[in-house]
PDB file of C-alpha atoms and ligand atoms in Angstrom:
ATOM      1  CA  MET V  19     101.160 164.677 192.520  1.00 39.00           C
ATOM      2  CA  SER V  20     103.501 161.415 191.799  1.00 47.00           C
ATOM      3  CA  ALA V  21     103.113 159.563 188.634  1.00 47.00           C
ATOM      4  CA  HIS V  22     101.403 156.590 190.572  1.00 89.00           C
ATOM      5  CA  LEU V  23      97.896 156.908 188.872  1.00 96.00           C
ATOM      6  CA  VAL V  24      97.040 154.461 186.502  1.00 97.00           C
ATOM      7  CA  VAL V  25      93.707 154.066 184.503  1.00 98.00           C
ATOM      8  CA  LEU V  26      92.537 151.001 183.371  1.00 98.00           C
ATOM      9  CA  SER V  27      89.879 151.103 180.396  1.00 97.00           C
ATOM     10  CA  GLY V  28      88.459 148.690 177.910  1.00 93.00           C
ATOM     11  CA  PRO V  29      84.873 147.528 176.498  1.00 92.00           C
ATOM     12  CA  SER V  30      82.033 146.111 179.068  1.00 89.00           C
ATOM     13  CA  GLY V  31      82.461 142.227 179.327  1.00 88.00           C
ATOM     14  CA  VAL V  32      86.532 142.305 178.480  1.00 92.00           C
ATOM     15  CA  GLY V  33      87.200 141.214 181.835  1.00 94.00           C
ATOM     16  CA  LYS V  34      88.832 144.188 183.567  1.00 96.00           C
ATOM     17  CA  SER V  35      87.598 142.992 186.853  1.00 94.00           C
ATOM     18  CA  SER V  36      89.089 139.557 186.811  1.00 96.00           C
ATOM     19  CA  VAL V  37      92.530 140.989 185.652  1.00 98.00           C
ATOM     20  CA  ILE V  38      92.412 143.636 188.330  1.00 97.00           C
ATOM     21  CA  ARG V  39      91.840 140.960 190.820  1.00 97.00           C
ATOM     22  CA  GLU V  40      94.572 138.976 189.756  1.00 97.00           C
ATOM     23  CA  ALA V  41      97.075 142.080 189.516  1.00 97.00           C
ATOM     24  CA  LEU V  42      96.114 143.258 192.700  1.00 96.00           C
ATOM     25  CA  LYS V  43      97.303 139.914 194.385  1.00 96.00           C
ATOM     26  CA  GLU V  44     100.839 140.991 193.303  1.00 94.00           C
ATOM     27  CA  LEU V  45     100.439 144.422 194.329  1.00 93.00           C
ATOM     28  CA  PRO V  46      98.750 144.591 197.659  1.00 89.00           C
ATOM     29  CA  THR V  47      99.683 148.196 198.250  1.00 91.00           C
ATOM     30  CA  THR V  48      98.024 149.616 195.011  1.00 96.00           C
ATOM     31  CA  TRP V  49      94.680 151.327 195.997  1.00 97.00           C
ATOM     32  CA  LEU V  50      91.536 150.460 193.615  1.00 97.00           C
ATOM     33  CA  SER V  51      89.335 153.491 193.404  1.00 98.00           C
ATOM     34  CA  VAL V  52      85.666 152.755 194.405  1.00 98.00           C
ATOM     35  CA  SER V  53      83.280 154.569 191.731  1.00 98.00           C
ATOM     36  CA  ALA V  54      79.910 156.459 192.319  1.00 98.00           C
ATOM     37  CA  THR V  55      77.039 155.233 190.089  1.00 98.00           C
ATOM     38  CA  THR V  56      73.457 155.590 189.390  1.00 98.00           C
ATOM     39  CA  ARG V  57      72.999 152.315 188.110  1.00 97.00           C
ATOM     40  CA  ALA V  58      71.522 149.740 190.681  1.00 97.00           C
ATOM     41  CA  PRO V  59      73.811 146.837 192.384  1.00 97.00           C
ATOM     42  CA  ARG V  60      73.814 143.702 190.532  1.00 94.00           C
ATOM     43  CA  PRO V  61      73.255 140.562 192.870  1.00 94.00           C
ATOM     44  CA  GLY V  62      76.014 140.172 194.956  1.00 95.00           C
ATOM     45  CA  GLU V  63      77.381 143.687 194.637  1.00 96.00           C
ATOM     46  CA  VAL V  64      78.284 145.544 198.061  1.00 97.00           C
ATOM     47  CA  HIS V  65      77.856 149.473 198.447  1.00 98.00           C
ATOM     48  CA  GLY V  66      81.271 150.727 199.456  1.00 97.00           C
ATOM     49  CA  GLU V  67      82.905 147.874 197.960  1.00 96.00           C
ATOM     50  CA  ASN V  68      82.100 147.446 194.107  1.00 96.00           C
ATOM     51  CA  TYR V  69      80.431 150.812 194.008  1.00 98.00           C
ATOM     52  CA  PHE V  70      79.014 153.756 196.072  1.00 98.00           C
ATOM     53  CA  TYR V  71      75.240 153.482 194.750  1.00 98.00           C
ATOM     54  CA  VAL V  72      73.739 157.012 194.774  1.00 98.00           C
ATOM     55  CA  SER V  73      70.739 158.842 193.490  1.00 98.00           C
ATOM     56  CA  GLN V  74      70.427 160.840 190.378  1.00 98.00           C
ATOM     57  CA  GLU V  75      70.153 163.962 192.821  1.00 98.00           C
ATOM     58  CA  GLU V  76      73.309 162.717 195.044  1.00 98.00           C
ATOM     59  CA  PHE V  77      75.350 162.168 191.528  1.00 98.00           C
ATOM     60  CA  THR V  78      74.365 165.793 190.504  1.00 98.00           C
ATOM     61  CA  ASP V  79      75.296 167.216 193.690  1.00 98.00           C
ATOM     62  CA  MET V  80      78.649 165.465 193.365  1.00 98.00           C
ATOM     63  CA  ILE V  81      79.237 166.887 190.015  1.00 98.00           C
ATOM     64  CA  ALA V  82      78.504 170.575 191.331  1.00 98.00           C
ATOM     65  CA  ASN V  83      80.643 170.184 194.214  1.00 98.00           C
ATOM     66  CA  ASP V  84      83.679 169.298 192.086  1.00 97.00           C
ATOM     67  CA  GLU V  85      83.695 165.932 194.114  1.00 98.00           C
ATOM     68  CA  LEU V  86      84.450 163.815 190.890  1.00 98.00           C
ATOM     69  CA  LEU V  87      87.660 163.713 189.352  1.00 97.00           C
ATOM     70  CA  GLU V  88      85.725 162.794 186.108  1.00 98.00           C
ATOM     71  CA  TRP V  89      82.622 161.126 185.489  1.00 98.00           C
ATOM     72  CA  ALA V  90      80.867 159.717 182.252  1.00 98.00           C
ATOM     73  CA  GLU V  91      77.336 158.433 181.016  1.00 97.00           C
ATOM     74  CA  PHE V  92      77.390 154.893 180.083  1.00 94.00           C
ATOM     75  CA  ALA V  93      74.570 152.910 179.040  1.00 90.00           C
ATOM     76  CA  GLY V  94      72.174 154.914 180.614  1.00 93.00           C
ATOM     77  CA  ASN V  95      73.651 155.443 184.451  1.00 97.00           C
ATOM     78  CA  ARG V  96      76.417 157.480 185.205  1.00 98.00           C
ATOM     79  CA  TYR V  97      79.712 156.996 186.979  1.00 98.00           C
ATOM     80  CA  GLY V  98      82.751 158.651 188.309  1.00 98.00           C
ATOM     81  CA  THR V  99      85.594 158.931 190.352  1.00 98.00           C
ATOM     82  CA  PRO V 100      85.572 160.295 194.028  1.00 98.00           C
ATOM     83  CA  ARG V 101      88.138 163.015 193.829  1.00 97.00           C
ATOM     84  CA  LYS V 102      89.328 163.474 197.512  1.00 97.00           C
ATOM     85  CA  SER V 103      90.036 159.814 198.323  1.00 96.00           C
ATOM     86  CA  ALA V 104      92.232 159.246 194.857  1.00 96.00           C
ATOM     87  CA  GLU V 105      94.021 162.366 195.661  1.00 95.00           C
ATOM     88  CA  GLU V 106      94.965 161.726 199.130  1.00 96.00           C
ATOM     89  CA  LYS V 107      96.268 158.203 198.523  1.00 96.00           C
ATOM     90  CA  LEU V 108      98.538 159.976 195.318  1.00 94.00           C
ATOM     91  CA  ALA V 109      99.878 162.598 197.811  1.00 94.00           C
ATOM     92  CA  GLN V 110     100.433 159.596 200.314  1.00 94.00           C
ATOM     93  CA  GLY V 111     102.709 158.087 197.571  1.00 93.00           C
ATOM     94  CA  ILE V 112     100.164 155.066 197.293  1.00 94.00           C
ATOM     95  CA  PRO V 113      99.657 153.934 193.356  1.00 95.00           C
ATOM     96  CA  VAL V 114      95.901 154.460 192.668  1.00 97.00           C
ATOM     97  CA  LEU V 115      94.179 152.342 189.939  1.00 98.00           C
ATOM     98  CA  LEU V 116      90.889 153.434 188.276  1.00 98.00           C
ATOM     99  CA  GLU V 117      88.803 151.223 186.404  1.00 98.00           C
ATOM    100  CA  ILE V 118      86.831 153.146 184.103  1.00 97.00           C
ATOM    101  CA  GLU V 119      85.456 153.835 180.623  1.00 95.00           C
ATOM    102  CA  VAL V 120      86.794 155.287 177.675  1.00 94.00           C
ATOM    103  CA  GLN V 121      85.105 158.872 178.142  1.00 95.00           C
ATOM    104  CA  GLY V 122      86.491 159.051 181.647  1.00 97.00           C
ATOM    105  CA  ALA V 123      90.324 158.141 180.816  1.00 96.00           C
ATOM    106  CA  ARG V 124      90.058 160.825 178.259  1.00 95.00           C
ATOM    107  CA  GLN V 125      89.060 163.426 181.440  1.00 96.00           C
ATOM    108  CA  VAL V 126      91.813 161.879 183.383  1.00 97.00           C
ATOM    109  CA  ARG V 127      94.365 162.569 180.398  1.00 95.00           C
ATOM    110  CA  GLU V 128      93.361 166.162 180.644  1.00 94.00           C
ATOM    111  CA  SER V 129      93.559 166.754 184.201  1.00 93.00           C
ATOM    112  CA  MET V 130      96.563 164.516 185.006  1.00 93.00           C
ATOM    113  CA  PRO V 131      98.768 164.247 182.028  1.00 92.00           C
ATOM    114  CA  GLU V 132     101.260 162.082 184.066  1.00 93.00           C
ATOM    115  CA  ALA V 133      98.665 159.145 184.308  1.00 96.00           C
ATOM    116  CA  VAL V 134      99.269 155.875 182.942  1.00 96.00           C
ATOM    117  CA  LEU V 135      96.393 154.944 180.427  1.00 97.00           C
ATOM    118  CA  VAL V 136      96.116 151.445 179.527  1.00 97.00           C
ATOM    119  CA  PHE V 137      93.307 149.736 177.374  1.00 96.00           C
ATOM    120  CA  LEU V 138      92.267 146.144 177.750  1.00 96.00           C
ATOM    121  CA  GLU V 139      91.147 144.628 174.625  1.00 95.00           C
ATOM    122  CA  PRO V 140      89.314 141.118 173.774  1.00 93.00           C
ATOM    123  CA  PRO V 141      91.456 138.817 171.747  1.00 90.00           C
ATOM    124  CA  ALA V 142      88.136 138.916 169.279  1.00 89.00           C
ATOM    125  CA  TRP V 143      84.955 140.344 169.077  1.00 87.00           C
ATOM    126  CA  ALA V 144      83.263 137.038 169.684  1.00 88.00           C
ATOM    127  CA  ASP V 145      84.742 137.088 173.286  1.00 88.00           C
ATOM    128  CA  LEU V 146      82.850 139.955 174.092  1.00 90.00           C
ATOM    129  CA  GLU V 147      79.816 138.991 172.851  1.00 90.00           C
ATOM    130  CA  ALA V 148      79.912 135.495 174.805  1.00 91.00           C
ATOM    131  CA  ARG V 149      81.142 136.978 177.814  1.00 89.00           C
ATOM    132  CA  LEU V 150      78.471 139.609 178.058  1.00 89.00           C
ATOM    133  CA  ALA V 151      75.697 136.923 177.428  1.00 90.00           C
ATOM    134  CA  GLY V 152      77.419 134.646 179.673  1.00 90.00           C
ATOM    135  CA  ARG V 153      77.420 136.876 182.919  1.00 84.00           C
ATOM    136  CA  GLY V 154      73.675 136.843 182.579  1.00 87.00           C
ATOM    137  CA  THR V 155      73.691 140.405 184.481  1.00 87.00           C
ATOM    138  CA  GLU V 156      71.743 142.176 181.561  1.00 89.00           C
ATOM    139  CA  THR V 157      68.912 142.219 179.199  1.00 91.00           C
ATOM    140  CA  ALA V 158      69.503 141.289 175.771  1.00 92.00           C
ATOM    141  CA  THR V 159      68.678 145.113 174.947  1.00 93.00           C
ATOM    142  CA  GLN V 160      71.456 146.178 177.529  1.00 91.00           C
ATOM    143  CA  ILE V 161      73.941 143.681 175.757  1.00 92.00           C
ATOM    144  CA  GLN V 162      73.292 145.610 172.558  1.00 93.00           C
ATOM    145  CA  GLU V 163      73.666 148.700 173.904  1.00 92.00           C
ATOM    146  CA  ARG V 164      77.101 148.048 175.687  1.00 92.00           C
ATOM    147  CA  LEU V 165      78.085 146.017 172.438  1.00 92.00           C
ATOM    148  CA  ASP V 166      77.488 149.185 170.475  1.00 92.00           C
ATOM    149  CA  VAL V 167      79.476 151.304 173.040  1.00 91.00           C
ATOM    150  CA  ALA V 168      82.069 148.619 173.014  1.00 91.00           C
ATOM    151  CA  LEU V 169      82.603 149.151 169.290  1.00 91.00           C
ATOM    152  CA  LYS V 170      83.593 152.717 169.540  1.00 90.00           C
ATOM    153  CA  GLU V 171      85.632 152.122 172.548  1.00 89.00           C
ATOM    154  CA  LEU V 172      87.765 149.420 170.502  1.00 89.00           C
ATOM    155  CA  GLU V 173      88.335 152.281 167.809  1.00 89.00           C
ATOM    156  CA  SER V 174      89.734 154.590 170.674  1.00 86.00           C
ATOM    157  CA  SER V 175      92.214 152.467 171.650  1.00 86.00           C
ATOM    158  CA  GLY V 176      94.939 154.131 169.952  1.00 88.00           C
ATOM    159  CA  PHE V 177      94.476 157.233 172.540  1.00 90.00           C
ATOM    160  CA  PHE V 178      95.999 154.910 175.062  1.00 96.00           C
ATOM    161  CA  ASP V 179      99.651 154.608 176.574  1.00 96.00           C
ATOM    162  CA  HIS V 180      99.345 150.724 176.300  1.00 96.00           C
ATOM    163  CA  VAL V 181      97.022 148.070 174.776  1.00 96.00           C
ATOM    164  CA  ILE V 182      96.867 144.828 176.638  1.00 97.00           C
ATOM    165  CA  VAL V 183      95.136 141.964 175.119  1.00 96.00           C
ATOM    166  CA  ASN V 184      93.285 139.821 177.487  1.00 96.00           C
ATOM    167  CA  ASP V 185      94.020 136.495 175.858  1.00 95.00           C
ATOM    168  CA  ASP V 186      94.772 135.132 179.299  1.00 96.00           C
ATOM    169  CA  VAL V 187      93.785 136.342 182.534  1.00 97.00           C
ATOM    170  CA  SER V 188      97.019 136.062 184.536  1.00 97.00           C
ATOM    171  CA  ARG V 189      99.175 136.974 181.438  1.00 97.00           C
ATOM    172  CA  ALA V 190      97.079 140.204 181.141  1.00 98.00           C
ATOM    173  CA  ALA V 191      97.245 140.962 184.974  1.00 98.00           C
ATOM    174  CA  HIS V 192     101.184 140.379 184.837  1.00 97.00           C
ATOM    175  CA  GLU V 193     101.466 143.000 181.986  1.00 97.00           C
ATOM    176  CA  LEU V 194      99.168 145.315 183.938  1.00 97.00           C
ATOM    177  CA  VAL V 195     101.674 144.803 187.096  1.00 95.00           C
ATOM    178  CA  GLN V 196     104.415 146.399 185.432  1.00 94.00           C
ATOM    179  CA  TYR V 197     102.611 149.342 184.577  1.00 93.00           C
ATOM    180  CA  LEU V 198     101.818 149.876 188.244  1.00 90.00           C
ATOM    181  CA  GLN V 199     105.344 149.123 189.435  1.00 85.00           C
TER     182      GLN V 199
HETATM  183  P1  5GP B1197      79.467 148.251 184.780  1.00 69.17           P
HETATM  184  O1  5GP B1197      77.797 148.677 184.916  1.00 69.17           O
HETATM  185  O2  5GP B1197      79.222 147.117 184.158  1.00 69.17           O
HETATM  186  O3  5GP B1197      79.840 148.099 186.299  1.00 69.17           O
HETATM  187  O4  5GP B1197      79.955 149.476 184.249  1.00 69.17           O
HETATM  188  C1  5GP B1197      79.940 150.065 183.036  1.00 69.17           C
HETATM  189  C2  5GP B1197      81.276 150.635 182.731  1.00 69.17           C
HETATM  190  O5  5GP B1197      81.584 152.082 183.491  1.00 69.17           O
HETATM  191  C3  5GP B1197      82.731 149.968 182.567  1.00 69.17           C
HETATM  192  O6  5GP B1197      83.214 149.815 181.347  1.00 69.17           O
HETATM  193  C4  5GP B1197      83.143 150.656 184.014  1.00 69.17           C
HETATM  194  O7  5GP B1197      84.867 150.279 183.725  1.00 69.17           O
HETATM  195  C5  5GP B1197      82.877 152.026 184.060  1.00 69.17           C
HETATM  196  N1  5GP B1197      83.327 152.669 185.063  1.00 69.17           N
HETATM  197  C6  5GP B1197      82.742 152.370 186.354  1.00 69.17           C
HETATM  198  N2  5GP B1197      83.001 153.372 187.392  1.00 69.17           N
HETATM  199  C7  5GP B1197      83.683 154.253 186.451  1.00 69.17           C
HETATM  200  C8  5GP B1197      83.949 155.450 186.833  1.00 69.17           C
HETATM  201  O8  5GP B1197      84.199 155.863 188.179  1.00 69.17           O
HETATM  202  N3  5GP B1197      84.102 156.543 185.705  1.00 69.17           N
HETATM  203  C9  5GP B1197      83.740 156.203 184.290  1.00 69.17           C
HETATM  204  N4  5GP B1197      84.055 157.339 183.537  1.00 69.17           N
HETATM  205  N5  5GP B1197      83.513 154.805 184.205  1.00 69.17           N
HETATM  206  C10 5GP B1197      83.439 153.908 185.055  1.00 69.17           C
END
């Protein structure tokens, strides 16, 4: 498999999706993996585009059948990367980007040591709190849960090959593009 697998991790609310959206404008051939999740869709999210929304049973079957490249439990839901599509793209020489949390990034490091791991970090803790509260998609309890996890994730940024500070979306996206080329 080629060295074209890039993982973007970082705390919930740091702006991974916005940075990826910008980066992909510059790299139309890069393929962004669509994960499976047991989380319910947020308003406006589309099955097969944002995620494949599956039941607990379906997710358990995917694990049992070794259909996931990596998976993790995050804030009470399970998330995983479907193995087949990612491996097919890589075999075709198409760069693949995964947007996943830190436990998943560690699994990718083990199964695909050549993968490039990138961590997106907020310029300040207050930005994370403000973004999570501002998007209005989680309850206060869920926000607190995500912030607790974020603290642990920020501590693990040293594990990554590169750390990008999301002080400006276009600038951060441009930096990510460099790692995808
Ligand atoms: P959200 O519920 O906000 O969409 O995602 C919660 C967290 O799960 C985010 O940090 C996101 O990057 C991560 N995530 C999304 N898909 C996957 C996946 O396939 N595997 C892993 N390990 N994490 C994922």
